[in-house]
mmCIF file of C-alpha atoms in Angstrom:
data_model
loop_
_atom_site.group_PDB
_atom_site.id
_atom_site.type_symbol
_atom_site.label_atom_id
_atom_site.label_comp_id
_atom_site.label_asym_id
_atom_site.label_seq_id
_atom_site.Cartn_x
_atom_site.Cartn_y
_atom_site.Cartn_z
ATOM 1 C CA MET A 1 -3.695 16.612 6.260
ATOM 2 C CA ASN A 2 -0.664 18.582 4.904
ATOM 3 C CA ILE A 3 -1.388 20.271 1.940
ATOM 4 C CA GLU A 4 2.242 21.141 0.946
ATOM 5 C CA SER A 5 3.274 17.530 1.216
ATOM 6 C CA LEU A 6 0.307 16.603 -1.031
ATOM 7 C CA LYS A 7 1.432 19.012 -3.555
ATOM 8 C CA ILE A 8 5.016 17.890 -3.810
ATOM 9 C CA ASN A 9 3.923 14.225 -3.876
ATOM 10 C CA LYS A 10 1.477 14.903 -6.727
ATOM 11 C CA GLU A 11 4.042 16.635 -8.731
ATOM 12 C CA SER A 12 6.477 13.748 -8.062
ATOM 13 C CA TRP A 13 3.826 11.079 -9.209
ATOM 14 C CA GLU A 14 2.956 12.959 -12.232
ATOM 15 C CA LYS A 15 6.600 12.910 -13.333
ATOM 16 C CA SER A 16 7.115 9.412 -12.141
ATOM 17 C CA ALA A 17 4.063 7.643 -13.269
ATOM 18 C CA LYS A 18 5.324 6.014 -16.420
ATOM 19 C CA ARG A 19 8.373 4.620 -14.564
ATOM 20 C CA PHE A 20 6.063 2.737 -12.172
ATOM 21 C CA TYR A 21 3.481 1.359 -14.753
ATOM 22 C CA GLY A 22 2.552 -2.144 -13.755
ATOM 23 C CA ARG A 23 5.322 -2.212 -11.003
ATOM 24 C CA ASN A 24 4.697 -4.639 -8.236
ATOM 25 C CA PRO A 25 0.729 -4.933 -8.464
ATOM 26 C CA LEU A 26 -1.273 -7.813 -7.000
ATOM 27 C CA PRO A 27 -0.670 -10.658 -6.744
ATOM 28 C CA GLU A 28 2.574 -9.035 -5.621
ATOM 29 C CA TYR A 29 2.642 -7.199 -2.073
ATOM 30 C CA GLY A 30 6.056 -5.911 -2.393
ATOM 31 C CA PRO A 31 9.605 -6.617 -3.189
ATOM 32 C CA MET A 32 10.682 -10.001 -2.087
ATOM 33 C CA ALA A 33 7.249 -10.317 -0.181
ATOM 34 C CA PRO A 34 4.879 -13.380 -0.248
ATOM 35 C CA ARG A 35 2.407 -13.233 -2.969
ATOM 36 C CA GLU A 36 -1.410 -13.463 -2.716
ATOM 37 C CA GLU A 37 -1.448 -17.131 -4.163
ATOM 38 C CA GLN A 38 0.625 -18.242 -1.182
ATOM 39 C CA MET A 39 -1.213 -16.291 1.317
ATOM 40 C CA ASN A 40 -4.855 -16.097 0.107
ATOM 41 C CA LEU A 41 -5.578 -12.987 2.209
ATOM 42 C CA PHE A 42 -8.546 -11.987 -0.011
ATOM 43 C CA GLY A 43 -10.064 -15.550 -0.701
ATOM 44 C CA LYS A 44 -12.756 -15.679 -3.260
ATOM 45 C CA VAL A 45 -13.577 -12.125 -4.597
ATOM 46 C CA ALA A 46 -16.276 -13.017 -7.199
ATOM 47 C CA ASN A 47 -19.070 -10.376 -7.127
ATOM 48 C CA LEU A 48 -17.574 -8.479 -4.247
ATOM 49 C CA LYS A 49 -17.295 -4.682 -4.297
ATOM 50 C CA VAL A 50 -13.475 -3.843 -4.144
ATOM 51 C CA LEU A 51 -11.812 -0.310 -3.770
ATOM 52 C CA ASP A 52 -8.141 0.170 -4.499
ATOM 53 C CA ILE A 53 -6.435 2.975 -2.299
ATOM 54 C CA GLY A 54 -3.659 4.150 -4.247
ATOM 55 C CA CYS A 55 -4.441 2.582 -7.383
ATOM 56 C CA GLY A 56 -1.734 3.615 -9.541
ATOM 57 C CA SER A 57 -1.772 2.365 -13.170
ATOM 58 C CA GLY A 58 -4.667 -0.039 -12.429
ATOM 59 C CA HIS A 59 -3.001 -3.333 -12.463
ATOM 60 C CA SER A 60 -4.080 -4.580 -9.123
ATOM 61 C CA LEU A 61 -7.769 -3.709 -10.065
ATOM 62 C CA LEU A 62 -7.080 -5.689 -13.411
ATOM 63 C CA TYR A 63 -6.282 -8.671 -11.134
ATOM 64 C CA MET A 64 -9.288 -8.383 -9.072
ATOM 65 C CA GLY A 65 -11.430 -8.079 -12.212
ATOM 66 C CA GLU A 66 -9.776 -11.191 -13.724
ATOM 67 C CA ARG A 67 -10.958 -13.076 -10.623
ATOM 68 C CA GLY A 68 -14.607 -11.974 -11.045
ATOM 69 C CA ALA A 69 -14.860 -8.822 -8.727
ATOM 70 C CA GLY A 70 -18.416 -7.414 -9.073
ATOM 71 C CA GLU A 71 -17.391 -3.661 -8.910
ATOM 72 C CA LEU A 72 -13.959 -2.160 -9.370
ATOM 73 C CA TRP A 73 -13.232 1.305 -7.747
ATOM 74 C CA GLY A 74 -10.034 3.150 -7.285
ATOM 75 C CA ILE A 75 -8.485 6.398 -5.920
ATOM 76 C CA ASP A 76 -5.252 8.043 -6.615
ATOM 77 C CA LEU A 77 -3.601 11.272 -6.034
ATOM 78 C CA SER A 78 -2.005 11.360 -9.746
ATOM 79 C CA GLU A 79 -3.925 12.353 -12.699
ATOM 80 C CA ASN A 80 -1.246 10.565 -15.025
ATOM 81 C CA GLN A 81 -1.984 7.362 -12.809
ATOM 82 C CA ILE A 82 -5.881 7.580 -13.167
ATOM 83 C CA ASN A 83 -5.555 8.120 -16.853
ATOM 84 C CA ALA A 84 -3.316 4.987 -17.200
ATOM 85 C CA ALA A 85 -5.684 2.782 -15.122
ATOM 86 C CA LYS A 86 -8.788 3.961 -17.065
ATOM 87 C CA THR A 87 -7.002 3.208 -20.440
ATOM 88 C CA LEU A 88 -5.895 -0.166 -19.270
ATOM 89 C CA LEU A 89 -8.909 -1.312 -17.603
ATOM 90 C CA LYS A 90 -11.138 -0.153 -20.565
ATOM 91 C CA LYS A 91 -8.965 -1.997 -22.870
ATOM 92 C CA GLN A 92 -9.545 -5.321 -21.033
ATOM 93 C CA GLY A 93 -13.159 -4.478 -20.876
ATOM 94 C CA PHE A 94 -13.657 -3.829 -17.341
ATOM 95 C CA LEU A 95 -15.965 -0.857 -16.032
ATOM 96 C CA VAL A 96 -14.348 0.915 -13.323
ATOM 97 C CA ARG A 97 -14.973 3.897 -11.163
ATOM 98 C CA LEU A 98 -11.852 6.023 -10.692
ATOM 99 C CA PHE A 99 -11.401 9.071 -8.475
ATOM 100 C CA GLN A 100 -8.302 11.457 -8.658
ATOM 101 C CA SER A 101 -7.848 12.481 -5.003
ATOM 102 C CA PRO A 102 -5.722 12.098 -2.062
ATOM 103 C CA MET A 103 -6.471 9.225 0.235
ATOM 104 C CA GLU A 104 -7.018 11.737 3.185
ATOM 105 C CA THR A 105 -10.176 13.042 1.715
ATOM 106 C CA ASN A 106 -13.520 11.241 0.391
ATOM 107 C CA PRO A 107 -14.037 12.339 -3.279
ATOM 108 C CA GLY A 108 -17.421 10.930 -3.232
ATOM 109 C CA LEU A 109 -17.063 7.262 -2.314
ATOM 110 C CA PRO A 110 -20.069 5.244 -0.953
ATOM 111 C CA LEU A 111 -20.136 4.556 2.951
ATOM 112 C CA ASN A 112 -20.589 1.184 4.528
ATOM 113 C CA TYR A 113 -20.469 -0.108 0.855
ATOM 114 C CA PHE A 114 -17.317 -2.129 0.092
ATOM 115 C CA ASP A 115 -16.488 -5.741 0.790
ATOM 116 C CA VAL A 116 -12.812 -5.255 0.218
ATOM 117 C CA VAL A 117 -10.516 -2.312 0.514
ATOM 118 C CA TYR A 118 -6.955 -2.715 -0.083
ATOM 119 C CA SER A 119 -3.774 -0.651 -0.712
ATOM 120 C CA ILE A 120 -0.831 -2.192 -2.152
ATOM 121 C CA PHE A 121 2.426 -0.048 -1.351
ATOM 122 C CA ALA A 122 0.799 3.121 -0.998
ATOM 123 C CA ILE A 123 -0.505 3.618 2.472
ATOM 124 C CA GLY A 124 3.082 5.385 3.478
ATOM 125 C CA TRP A 125 2.198 8.245 1.090
ATOM 126 C CA THR A 126 -0.597 9.639 3.322
ATOM 127 C CA THR A 127 -0.123 12.722 5.139
ATOM 128 C CA ASP A 128 -2.673 11.910 7.755
ATOM 129 C CA LEU A 129 -2.656 8.226 8.617
ATOM 130 C CA ASP A 130 -5.491 8.631 11.243
ATOM 131 C CA GLN A 131 -7.884 10.090 8.572
ATOM 132 C CA THR A 132 -6.829 7.616 5.811
ATOM 133 C CA LEU A 133 -7.726 4.907 8.145
ATOM 134 C CA GLU A 134 -11.007 6.493 9.200
ATOM 135 C CA ASN A 135 -11.982 6.937 5.623
ATOM 136 C CA VAL A 136 -11.243 3.311 4.894
ATOM 137 C CA HIS A 137 -13.269 2.238 7.913
ATOM 138 C CA SER A 138 -16.233 4.501 6.720
ATOM 139 C CA TYR A 139 -16.074 2.658 3.324
ATOM 140 C CA LEU A 140 -16.148 -0.991 4.356
ATOM 141 C CA LYS A 141 -19.391 -2.965 5.202
ATOM 142 C CA PRO A 142 -19.348 -4.313 8.799
ATOM 143 C CA GLY A 143 -17.090 -7.344 8.415
ATOM 144 C CA GLY A 144 -15.418 -6.119 5.279
ATOM 145 C CA ILE A 145 -11.651 -6.630 5.114
ATOM 146 C CA PHE A 146 -8.787 -4.255 4.490
ATOM 147 C CA VAL A 147 -5.355 -5.442 3.448
ATOM 148 C CA PHE A 148 -2.461 -3.127 2.870
ATOM 149 C CA SER A 149 1.284 -3.317 2.403
ATOM 150 C CA TRP A 150 3.942 -0.976 2.812
ATOM 151 C CA GLU A 151 7.865 -0.924 3.092
ATOM 152 C CA HIS A 152 8.605 -2.530 6.614
ATOM 153 C CA PRO A 153 9.450 0.280 9.006
ATOM 154 C CA LEU A 154 12.827 -1.312 9.807
ATOM 155 C CA HIS A 155 14.137 -1.223 6.144
ATOM 156 C CA SER A 156 15.075 2.496 5.918
ATOM 157 C CA ARG A 157 16.493 2.429 9.328
ATOM 158 C CA VAL A 158 19.224 0.211 8.065
ATOM 159 C CA LYS A 159 21.969 1.175 5.664
ATOM 160 C CA HIS A 160 24.426 -1.041 3.692
ATOM 161 C CA GLU A 161 28.050 0.596 3.785
ATOM 162 C CA GLU A 162 31.370 -0.965 2.975
ATOM 163 C CA GLY A 163 29.980 -4.420 3.208
ATOM 164 C CA SER A 164 28.448 -4.063 6.666
ATOM 165 C CA PHE A 165 24.795 -3.246 7.561
ATOM 166 C CA ILE A 166 24.440 -0.552 10.268
ATOM 167 C CA PHE A 167 21.378 1.469 11.799
ATOM 168 C CA ASN A 168 21.515 5.019 10.498
ATOM 169 C CA LYS A 169 18.320 6.189 11.867
ATOM 170 C CA SER A 170 16.394 5.230 14.934
ATOM 171 C CA TYR A 171 13.416 2.961 14.700
ATOM 172 C CA GLN A 172 11.615 5.039 17.302
ATOM 173 C CA GLU A 173 11.857 7.911 15.186
ATOM 174 C CA GLU A 174 8.420 8.639 13.251
ATOM 175 C CA GLY A 175 6.792 11.151 10.848
ATOM 176 C CA PRO A 176 7.288 12.740 7.306
ATOM 177 C CA TYR A 177 10.736 12.225 5.677
ATOM 178 C CA ASP A 178 12.140 13.106 2.315
ATOM 179 C CA HIS A 179 13.000 9.761 0.567
ATOM 180 C CA GLU A 180 16.545 9.828 -0.424
ATOM 181 C CA PHE A 181 16.295 7.358 -3.380
ATOM 182 C CA TRP A 182 13.200 9.032 -4.963
ATOM 183 C CA ASP A 183 14.037 10.632 -8.500
ATOM 184 C CA THR A 184 12.170 13.777 -7.281
ATOM 185 C CA GLN A 185 11.308 15.139 -3.936
ATOM 186 C CA ALA A 186 8.754 13.057 -2.337
ATOM 187 C CA ILE A 187 7.648 13.068 1.143
ATOM 188 C CA MET A 188 6.819 9.612 2.860
ATOM 189 C CA GLN A 189 5.670 8.705 6.302
ATOM 190 C CA GLN A 190 7.609 6.335 8.997
ATOM 191 C CA PHE A 191 5.664 4.643 11.483
ATOM 192 C CA LYS A 192 6.504 1.771 13.733
ATOM 193 C CA VAL A 193 4.700 -1.631 13.300
ATOM 194 C CA SER A 194 3.061 -1.069 16.592
ATOM 195 C CA THR A 195 1.679 2.388 15.559
ATOM 196 C CA TYR A 196 0.041 0.911 12.476
ATOM 197 C CA ILE A 197 -1.520 -1.799 14.608
ATOM 198 C CA ASN A 198 -2.771 0.583 17.288
ATOM 199 C CA LYS A 199 -4.263 3.086 14.803
ATOM 200 C CA LEU A 200 -6.053 0.373 13.025
ATOM 201 C CA ILE A 201 -7.486 -0.973 16.441
ATOM 202 C CA ASN A 202 -8.388 2.710 17.444
ATOM 203 C CA ALA A 203 -10.223 3.237 13.984
ATOM 204 C CA GLY A 204 -12.387 0.185 14.585
ATOM 205 C CA PHE A 205 -10.478 -2.474 12.895
ATOM 206 C CA LYS A 206 -9.825 -6.180 14.165
ATOM 207 C CA ILE A 207 -6.374 -7.423 13.206
ATOM 208 C CA GLU A 208 -6.487 -10.525 11.376
ATOM 209 C CA GLU A 209 -2.947 -11.227 10.200
ATOM 210 C CA VAL A 210 0.431 -9.547 10.324
ATOM 211 C CA ILE A 211 3.057 -10.614 7.687
ATOM 212 C CA GLU A 212 6.763 -9.610 7.715
ATOM 213 C CA GLU A 213 8.177 -12.801 5.816
ATOM 214 C CA VAL A 214 10.743 -12.345 3.117
ATOM 215 C CA TYR A 215 10.138 -14.643 -0.026
ATOM 216 C CA SER A 216 12.482 -14.629 -2.754
ATOM 217 C CA GLU A 217 13.130 -16.549 -5.974
ATOM 218 C CA GLU A 218 16.241 -17.279 -7.961
ATOM 219 C CA GLU A 219 15.219 -14.195 -10.260
ATOM 220 C CA ASP A 220 15.442 -11.799 -7.261
ATOM 221 C CA LEU A 221 19.236 -12.275 -6.985
ATOM 222 C CA GLN A 222 19.652 -10.288 -10.320
ATOM 223 C CA ARG A 223 16.429 -8.202 -10.084
ATOM 224 C CA HIS A 224 17.492 -6.691 -6.723
ATOM 225 C CA VAL A 225 21.091 -6.311 -7.130
ATOM 226 C CA ASN A 226 22.409 -2.889 -5.982
ATOM 227 C CA ARG A 227 18.977 -1.584 -5.499
ATOM 228 C CA TRP A 228 17.203 -0.092 -2.481
ATOM 229 C CA TYR A 229 15.835 -3.505 -1.968
ATOM 230 C CA SER A 230 18.649 -5.786 -2.156
ATOM 231 C CA PHE A 231 18.680 -9.625 -1.712
ATOM 232 C CA GLU A 232 21.492 -9.341 0.983
ATOM 233 C CA LYS A 233 19.617 -6.848 3.126
ATOM 234 C CA ALA A 234 16.229 -8.911 2.937
ATOM 235 C CA GLN A 235 18.090 -11.741 4.445
ATOM 236 C CA LEU A 236 18.490 -9.400 7.750
ATOM 237 C CA ILE A 237 15.608 -7.088 7.405
ATOM 238 C CA PRO A 238 12.144 -7.366 5.925
ATOM 239 C CA THR A 239 11.221 -5.551 2.928
ATOM 240 C CA THR A 240 7.508 -5.513 3.452
ATOM 241 C CA LEU A 241 4.793 -5.226 6.001
ATOM 242 C CA ILE A 242 1.553 -6.725 5.107
ATOM 243 C CA ILE A 243 -1.586 -6.324 7.404
ATOM 244 C CA LYS A 244 -4.925 -7.743 6.955
ATOM 245 C CA CYS A 245 -7.815 -6.601 9.375
ATOM 246 C CA SER A 246 -11.613 -6.437 9.262
ATOM 247 C CA LYS A 247 -14.165 -3.706 10.321
ATOM 248 C CA LEU A 248 -15.777 -4.851 13.532
ATOM 249 C CA GLN A 249 -19.463 -5.969 13.189
ATOM 250 C CA PHE A 250 -22.047 -3.788 14.951
ATOM 251 C CA ASP A 251 -22.152 -6.192 18.271
ATOM 252 C CA GLU A 252 -18.439 -6.300 18.613
ATOM 253 C CA GLU A 253 -18.400 -2.411 18.633
ATOM 254 C CA LEU A 254 -20.878 -2.494 21.412
ATOM 255 C CA GLU A 255 -18.595 -4.865 23.480
ATOM 256 C CA LYS A 256 -15.529 -2.526 23.172
#
């Protein structure tokens, strides 16, 4: 866990929380990505215990609550995001347990407890992916599912210049980077698709689905003009990586 990067990112999010209020929550997984109603990755969540990693303003938890989830839990690095989530969910009448904490540490969450853990466009903010996945695995019941989305690793490797798309960085290059399009300094993590998959397997997960498809509607033509996620670029490079996996059952662990 990189304490300095966490400090930088917390300060950045405290300043940016209002700008990202309600931005791309479930049923969205990311810009120009398929939505939950198309993929049904969670299935029925009625009465299930769910945990949101990087819960932001709480809108994804609201989505789960409206679909009858039994318990709503969330964790986020930003105090402003946690306060926004508390206000939103209380206003809608939902009981929620929220923790202001980095995802790399367990702030007091129960172990082997949750049916569903998910993270919508937040996992790339971790400073320690191995520890974060180990934590998620420990929170889930055997057989529980983990779904996350993040910017596709190819997306930041390709740049649009003078009408052409060129590779400006190697896909093989992994590790922390200072995002050039963020308003304030922000340290994110770059990993290959294979790295995510292998680290999930090593943490004790079974991969269920990997989604890289691009889905766009007419409104996306205007919504993403001249932005980091452009419609033109999405025709060549996926914007979003979505992975669904499950915590291995005890007997499956013994067979490994």
